[in-house]
Coordinates of C-alpha atoms and ligand atoms in Angstrom, one line a residue:
X766 CA 42.6 47.9 19.5
X767 CA 46.3 46.5 18.9
X768 CA 49.3 48.5 19.2
X769 CA 51.2 49.2 15.9
X770 CA 54.1 46.7 15.7
X771 CA 57.3 46.7 13.7
X772 CA 59.3 44.1 13.2
X773 CA 63.1 44.5 13.7
X774 CA 66.2 43.1 12.1
X775 CA 66.2 40.2 14.8
X776 CA 62.8 39.4 14.2
X777 CA 61.4 40.6 17.4
X778 CA 58.4 43.0 17.3
X779 CA 58.0 46.1 19.3
X780 CA 55.4 48.7 20.0
X781 CA 56.0 52.4 19.1
X782 CA 55.3 54.1 22.7
X783 CA 54.4 57.7 23.5
X784 CA 56.6 59.6 25.9
X785 CA 54.6 62.1 28.5
X786 CA 57.9 63.2 30.0
X787 CA 60.7 64.4 28.0
X788 CA 63.2 67.3 28.0
X789 CA 64.9 69.6 25.7
X790 CA 67.9 71.5 26.8
X791 CA 67.7 75.2 26.0
X792 CA 70.5 77.1 24.7
X793 CA 72.8 78.6 26.8
X794 CA 72.0 82.2 26.0
X795 CA 68.4 81.5 25.7
X796 CA 67.8 84.5 28.1
X797 CA 70.8 86.5 27.4
X798 CA 69.6 86.8 23.8
X799 CA 66.3 87.9 24.7
X800 CA 65.7 89.7 27.9
X801 CA 66.7 93.1 28.9
X802 CA 70.2 93.0 30.3
X803 CA 69.0 93.9 34.1
X804 CA 66.7 90.7 33.7
X805 CA 69.0 88.4 31.9
X806 CA 71.7 88.7 34.4
X807 CA 69.1 87.4 37.2
X808 CA 68.0 84.5 34.8
X809 CA 69.0 80.7 35.7
X810 CA 72.4 80.4 34.5
X811 CA 74.9 77.7 34.4
X812 CA 78.6 78.4 34.8
X813 CA 81.8 75.8 34.8
X814 CA 83.9 76.1 37.7
X815 CA 86.7 73.4 37.9
X816 CA 84.9 70.0 37.9
X817 CA 81.8 71.6 38.9
X818 CA 78.6 73.2 36.9
X819 CA 77.2 75.9 39.3
X820 CA 73.6 76.6 38.6
X821 CA 73.0 80.6 39.6
X822 CA 69.2 82.1 40.0
X823 CA 69.1 85.6 40.8
X824 CA 72.5 85.4 42.0
X825 CA 72.0 82.6 44.5
X826 CA 73.8 79.2 43.9
X827 CA 71.0 76.7 43.5
X828 CA 73.1 73.4 42.7
X829 CA 76.8 72.2 42.1
X830 CA 76.8 69.3 39.6
X831 CA 79.8 67.2 38.9
X832 CA 80.6 67.7 35.1
X833 CA 80.4 64.0 34.4
X834 CA 76.4 64.2 35.6
X835 CA 75.9 67.4 33.3
X836 CA 77.4 65.7 30.5
X837 CA 75.3 62.5 30.9
X838 CA 72.1 64.0 30.8
X839 CA 73.0 66.0 27.5
X840 CA 73.4 63.6 24.5
X841 CA 73.2 65.7 21.0
X842 CA 69.4 65.0 20.8
X843 CA 68.9 67.1 23.9
X844 CA 69.8 70.3 21.9
X845 CA 69.2 69.3 18.3
X846 CA 65.7 68.3 17.1
X847 CA 67.0 66.3 14.3
X848 CA 69.2 64.1 16.3
X849 CA 66.8 63.9 18.8
X850 CA 64.4 62.1 16.0
X851 CA 67.1 59.4 15.7
X852 CA 67.2 58.9 19.4
X853 CA 63.5 58.5 19.4
X854 CA 63.5 56.1 16.6
X855 CA 66.3 54.1 18.0
X856 CA 63.9 53.9 21.6
X857 CA 61.0 53.2 19.9
X858 CA 59.2 56.5 21.0
X859 CA 57.1 57.9 18.6
X860 CA 55.5 61.1 20.0
X861 CA 56.7 63.1 23.1
X862 CA 55.7 65.8 25.4
X863 CA 58.5 68.3 25.6
X864 CA 59.3 69.7 29.0
X865 CA 62.2 72.4 29.5
X866 CA 65.2 71.8 31.5
X867 CA 66.7 75.3 32.6
X868 CA 62.9 76.2 32.1
X869 CA 62.0 73.9 35.2
X870 CA 64.4 76.3 37.6
X871 CA 62.4 79.1 36.7
X872 CA 59.7 78.7 39.3
X873 CA 62.5 79.2 42.0
X874 CA 62.8 82.9 41.2
X875 CA 60.7 85.1 43.3
X876 CA 60.4 88.3 41.2
X877 CA 57.1 88.1 39.2
X878 CA 58.5 90.4 36.3
X879 CA 61.7 87.9 35.7
X880 CA 59.4 85.1 36.2
X881 CA 56.9 86.2 33.2
X882 CA 59.8 87.2 31.1
X883 CA 61.9 83.8 31.4
X884 CA 58.4 81.8 30.6
X885 CA 57.8 84.0 27.6
X886 CA 61.0 83.7 26.4
X887 CA 61.1 79.9 26.5
X888 CA 57.9 79.6 25.1
X889 CA 58.7 81.8 22.1
X890 CA 61.9 79.9 21.4
X891 CA 60.6 76.4 21.7
X892 CA 57.9 77.4 19.3
X893 CA 60.2 78.8 16.6
X894 CA 63.3 76.7 16.9
X895 CA 62.5 73.4 17.9
X896 CA 58.7 72.4 17.8
X897 CA 58.4 72.9 14.1
X898 CA 61.0 70.2 13.2
X899 CA 58.2 67.4 13.5
X900 CA 54.8 67.0 14.8
X901 CA 56.0 64.4 17.0
X902 CA 57.2 66.8 19.4
X903 CA 54.3 68.3 21.6
X904 CA 55.2 71.5 23.4
X905 CA 54.4 72.4 26.9
X906 CA 54.0 76.1 27.5
X907 CA 55.3 77.0 31.0
X908 CA 53.4 79.7 32.8
X909 CA 54.3 82.2 35.6
X910 CA 53.0 81.0 38.7
X911 CA 53.6 84.1 41.0
X912 CA 50.7 86.1 39.7
X913 CA 47.5 84.9 38.0
X914 CA 47.3 87.8 35.6
X915 CA 50.9 87.0 34.4
X916 CA 49.6 83.5 34.2
X917 CA 46.7 84.5 31.9
X918 CA 48.5 86.5 29.6
X919 CA 51.1 83.9 29.0
X920 CA 48.6 81.4 28.7
X921 CA 46.9 83.4 25.9
X922 CA 50.4 84.2 24.0
X923 CA 50.9 80.4 24.3
X924 CA 47.6 79.4 22.6
X925 CA 48.6 81.6 19.9
X926 CA 51.8 80.3 19.5
X927 CA 49.9 76.8 19.0
X928 CA 50.5 75.6 22.5
X929 CA 47.8 72.8 23.7
X930 CA 49.6 71.6 26.9
X931 CA 50.4 74.1 29.9
X932 CA 53.0 73.6 32.9
X933 CA 53.0 74.7 36.2
X934 CA 55.3 74.3 39.1
X935 CA 54.8 70.8 41.0
X936 CA 55.5 72.7 44.3
X937 CA 53.0 75.9 44.6
X938 CA 54.7 79.3 45.2
X939 CA 55.2 80.0 49.0
X940 CA 52.0 81.5 50.3
X941 CA 50.2 80.7 47.2
X942 CA 49.0 77.1 47.7
X943 CA 46.7 75.7 44.8
X944 CA 43.7 75.8 46.5
X945 CA 43.9 79.6 47.0
X946 CA 41.2 81.1 45.4
X947 CA 43.4 83.4 43.7
X948 CA 44.1 80.7 41.1
X949 CA 40.4 80.5 40.2
X950 CA 40.7 82.5 36.9
X951 CA 43.4 80.4 35.5
X952 CA 41.6 76.9 36.6
X953 CA 38.8 78.3 34.5
X954 CA 40.9 79.5 31.6
X955 CA 42.8 76.3 31.2
X956 CA 39.5 74.4 31.1
X957 CA 37.8 76.8 28.7
X958 CA 41.0 76.4 26.4
X959 CA 40.7 72.6 26.9
X960 CA 44.2 72.5 28.0
X961 CA 45.7 69.9 30.1
X962 CA 48.0 71.4 32.7
X963 CA 51.2 69.4 33.7
X964 CA 53.3 69.8 37.1
X965 CA 56.4 68.2 36.5
X966 CA 58.2 66.7 39.9
X967 CA 61.2 68.7 41.3
X968 CA 60.1 72.3 39.9
X969 CA 59.2 75.0 42.4
X970 CA 61.0 73.7 45.2
X971 CA 64.6 73.6 46.5
X972 CA 66.4 70.6 45.0
X973 CA 68.6 70.3 48.0
X974 CA 66.9 70.0 51.2
X975 CA 69.2 67.6 53.0
X976 CA 73.1 67.2 53.0
X977 CA 73.4 64.6 55.4
X978 CA 74.0 61.0 55.2
X979 CA 72.0 59.3 52.3
X980 CA 71.5 62.8 50.7
X981 CA 71.2 61.6 47.3
X982 CA 68.3 59.3 47.9
X983 CA 66.6 61.7 50.3
X984 CA 66.5 64.6 48.2
X985 CA 65.3 62.6 45.2
X986 CA 62.5 61.2 47.4
X987 CA 61.5 64.7 48.5
X988 CA 60.8 65.8 44.8
X989 CA 57.9 63.6 45.2
X990 CA 56.2 65.0 48.2
X991 CA 54.9 68.4 46.6
X992 CA 53.4 66.5 43.6
X993 CA 51.2 64.6 46.1
X994 CA 50.3 67.8 48.1
X995 CA 49.2 69.7 45.0
X996 CA 47.0 66.8 44.0
X997 CA 45.4 66.8 47.4
X998 CA 44.9 70.6 47.2
X999 CA 43.3 70.8 43.8
X1000 CA 40.9 67.9 44.3
X1001 CA 40.0 68.7 48.0
X1002 CA 39.4 72.3 46.9
X1003 CA 36.6 71.1 44.6
X1004 CA 38.5 72.6 41.5
X1005 CA 38.1 69.6 39.2
X1006 CA 34.5 69.4 40.2
X1007 CA 33.7 72.8 39.4
X1008 CA 35.9 72.6 36.3
X1009 CA 34.8 69.2 34.6
X1010 CA 37.1 70.2 31.5
X1011 CA 40.1 70.6 33.7
X1012 CA 43.0 67.9 33.6
X1013 CA 45.8 67.6 35.4
X1014 CA 49.2 65.6 34.8
X1015 CA 51.5 64.8 37.2
X1016 CA 54.8 64.1 35.4
X1017 CA 58.0 62.0 36.6
X1018 CA 56.3 61.7 40.3
X1019 CA 55.7 57.8 39.4
X1020 CA 52.2 56.3 39.3
X1021 CA 52.1 53.5 41.9
X1022 CA 51.3 56.2 44.7
X1023 CA 48.1 56.8 43.2
X1024 CA 46.1 53.9 44.8
X1025 CA 47.1 55.0 48.2
X1026 CA 46.3 58.9 47.5
X1027 CA 42.7 57.5 46.4
X1028 CA 42.5 55.9 49.7
X1029 CA 44.1 58.5 51.8
X1030 CA 41.5 61.3 50.5
X1031 CA 38.5 59.2 50.3
X1032 CA 38.9 58.0 54.1
X1033 CA 38.9 61.7 55.1
X1034 CA 35.9 62.4 52.7
X1035 CA 34.1 59.6 54.3
X1036 CA 35.1 59.5 58.0
X1037 CA 36.1 63.1 58.7
X1038 CA 32.8 64.1 56.8
X1039 CA 31.7 66.7 59.4
X1040 CA 34.8 68.6 58.5
X1041 CA 35.0 68.5 54.9
X1042 CA 34.5 71.8 53.1
X1043 CA 33.6 72.6 50.4
X1044 CA 31.3 69.3 50.1
X1045 CA 32.0 67.4 47.0
X1046 CA 29.4 65.6 45.1
X1047 CA 31.5 62.4 45.0
X1048 CA 34.4 60.9 46.7
X1049 CA 37.9 62.6 45.8
X1050 CA 39.1 59.1 44.0
X1051 CA 36.1 59.5 41.4
X1052 CA 37.7 63.1 40.5
X1053 CA 41.2 61.6 40.3
X1054 CA 40.2 58.8 37.9
X1055 CA 38.5 61.0 35.5
X1056 CA 40.7 64.0 35.5
X1057 CA 44.1 63.2 36.6
X1058 CA 47.1 61.4 35.1
X1059 CA 50.2 60.5 36.6
X1060 CA 53.4 59.7 34.6
X1061 CA 56.2 56.9 35.6
X1062 CA 59.2 55.5 34.0
X1063 CA 60.2 52.3 35.7
X1064 CA 57.4 51.6 38.4
X1065 CA 57.6 47.8 39.4
X1066 CA 53.8 47.7 40.7
X1067 CA 52.2 49.2 37.5
X1068 CA 50.1 46.2 37.4
X1069 CA 48.9 46.4 40.7
X1070 CA 48.3 50.1 40.1
X1071 CA 46.3 49.5 37.0
X1072 CA 44.2 46.8 38.7
X1073 CA 43.0 49.5 40.9
X1074 CA 42.8 52.6 38.8
X1075 CA 41.9 51.4 35.4
X1076 CA 44.3 52.4 32.8
X1077 CA 42.9 56.0 32.2
X1078 CA 44.8 58.1 34.9
X1079 CA 48.2 56.3 34.1
X1080 CA 50.7 57.5 31.4
X1081 CA 54.4 56.2 30.7
X1082 CA 57.1 58.9 30.1
X1083 CA 60.7 58.4 29.2
X1084 CA 62.1 61.1 30.9
X1085 CA 64.8 61.5 27.9
X1086 CA 67.3 62.3 28.3
X1087 CA 67.9 62.3 32.2
X1088 CA 69.6 59.8 34.3
X1089 CA 66.4 58.9 35.9
X1090 CA 64.9 57.9 32.8
X1091 CA 64.9 55.1 30.2
X1092 CA 67.2 56.4 27.4
X1093 CA 69.3 53.6 26.2
X1094 CA 67.2 50.9 27.7
X1095 CA 63.5 51.8 26.7
X1096 CA 62.2 48.6 25.6
X1097 CA 63.8 46.9 28.0
X1098 CA 62.0 48.8 30.8
X1099 CA 58.7 48.5 29.1
X1100 CA 58.9 44.7 28.7
X1101 CA 59.7 44.8 32.7
X1102 CA 57.3 47.1 33.4
X1103 CA 54.4 45.6 31.7
X1104 CA 55.2 41.8 32.3
X1105 CA 52.0 40.1 32.6
X1106 CA 49.7 43.5 31.8
X1107 CA 46.9 42.8 29.1
X1108 CA 48.4 44.4 25.8
X1109 CA 45.3 46.4 25.5
X1110 CA 45.9 48.1 29.0
X1111 CA 49.5 48.4 27.8
X1112 CA 48.5 50.3 24.9
X1113 CA 46.4 52.7 26.6
X1114 CA 49.0 53.3 29.2
X1115 CA 51.7 53.7 27.0
X1116 CA 50.2 55.2 23.7
X1117 CA 46.5 55.7 23.4
X1118 CA 46.0 58.0 26.6
X1119 CA 48.5 60.2 25.4
X1120 CA 47.1 60.6 21.9
X1121 CA 43.8 61.3 23.3
X1122 CA 44.8 64.0 25.9
X1123 CA 47.5 65.6 23.8
X1124 CA 47.1 64.6 20.3
X1125 CA 50.1 63.9 17.7
X1126 CA 50.2 62.1 14.6
X1127 CA 49.8 58.3 14.6
X1128 CA 53.1 56.1 14.6
X1129 CA 54.3 55.2 11.1
X1130 CA 55.3 51.6 10.7
X1131 CA 58.8 52.4 9.3
X1132 CA 59.8 55.7 10.7
X1133 CA 63.1 57.5 9.7
X1134 CA 64.9 60.7 11.4
X1135 CA 63.6 62.8 8.6
X1136 CA 59.8 62.1 9.7
Ligands
MN1678 MN1 61.1 64.6 33.6

């Protein structure tokens, strides 16, 4: 199946792609406007102080970002869905999964009542104010992760609001790893609902774990370890085997680590066989290829990755509008990543895998910002 292509004014053709990793920026007062005051004052809150924007959660300072950084990741389309369609058209992106920005900090809250209230407020705001503007936006419902009953209640509410994709923190809450049996009713409910569950890199863990030399690179690399831990916990505990309809999406962790994770898990399964409990009916890599997706923006090794995994577990994401993403150079990033890759494989990874998992309308040959 060929990608739908469009000829630009310069005569070059480009293919529309779908992004499985994009972010909305919530209004500054999203919590104040909806939560009771006693909870709202403890919700994630950004305040400008001099040259810095300070992020507070429950009274604690979590980040101190330079204003130049916070401005760079907030083009008008981050907040405004109509302006966002202009940006998507410019970049050649058709549909996108819409993840939170401030909502990604909610899993750092340790009070179950506050987490549940913040998730509910975010899901209701996104469904009411942002998603109705275009079917090209596919919202992700954020679920509270401290308590399974709270997660189940929010899942039910989210389905009623029209969501068909869910979000959990990439790093499981302290003392509640994802192979803990208390999660089981949620896995069953997600599988029954046919709702893929996403784990976005960087969520659920402290963003600054190292303040020494090299901290910027070290801390960025650190966001990637919980993604791997979570994947191993869920597959090794037999959760994907028990729930064949459950699908996991690891967002913004890159994709080229997937083959080495397959090797690592299969080596244990095969060569530590006597220790492996629960028993699995197939090597872990088989569950991964069948029921897991991973998104990347820039991976240079994507061609070699697809050689090992096939196209099914790999998806592309722009990470709009963040600095790690491709905003402003999406088509160049795609050309670089997919140089020498078979066009059908490229179509699967950039477009079709997304449509099969999340739905969304087919691209039109000539899009407009009013689409
Ligand atoms: Mn992202």
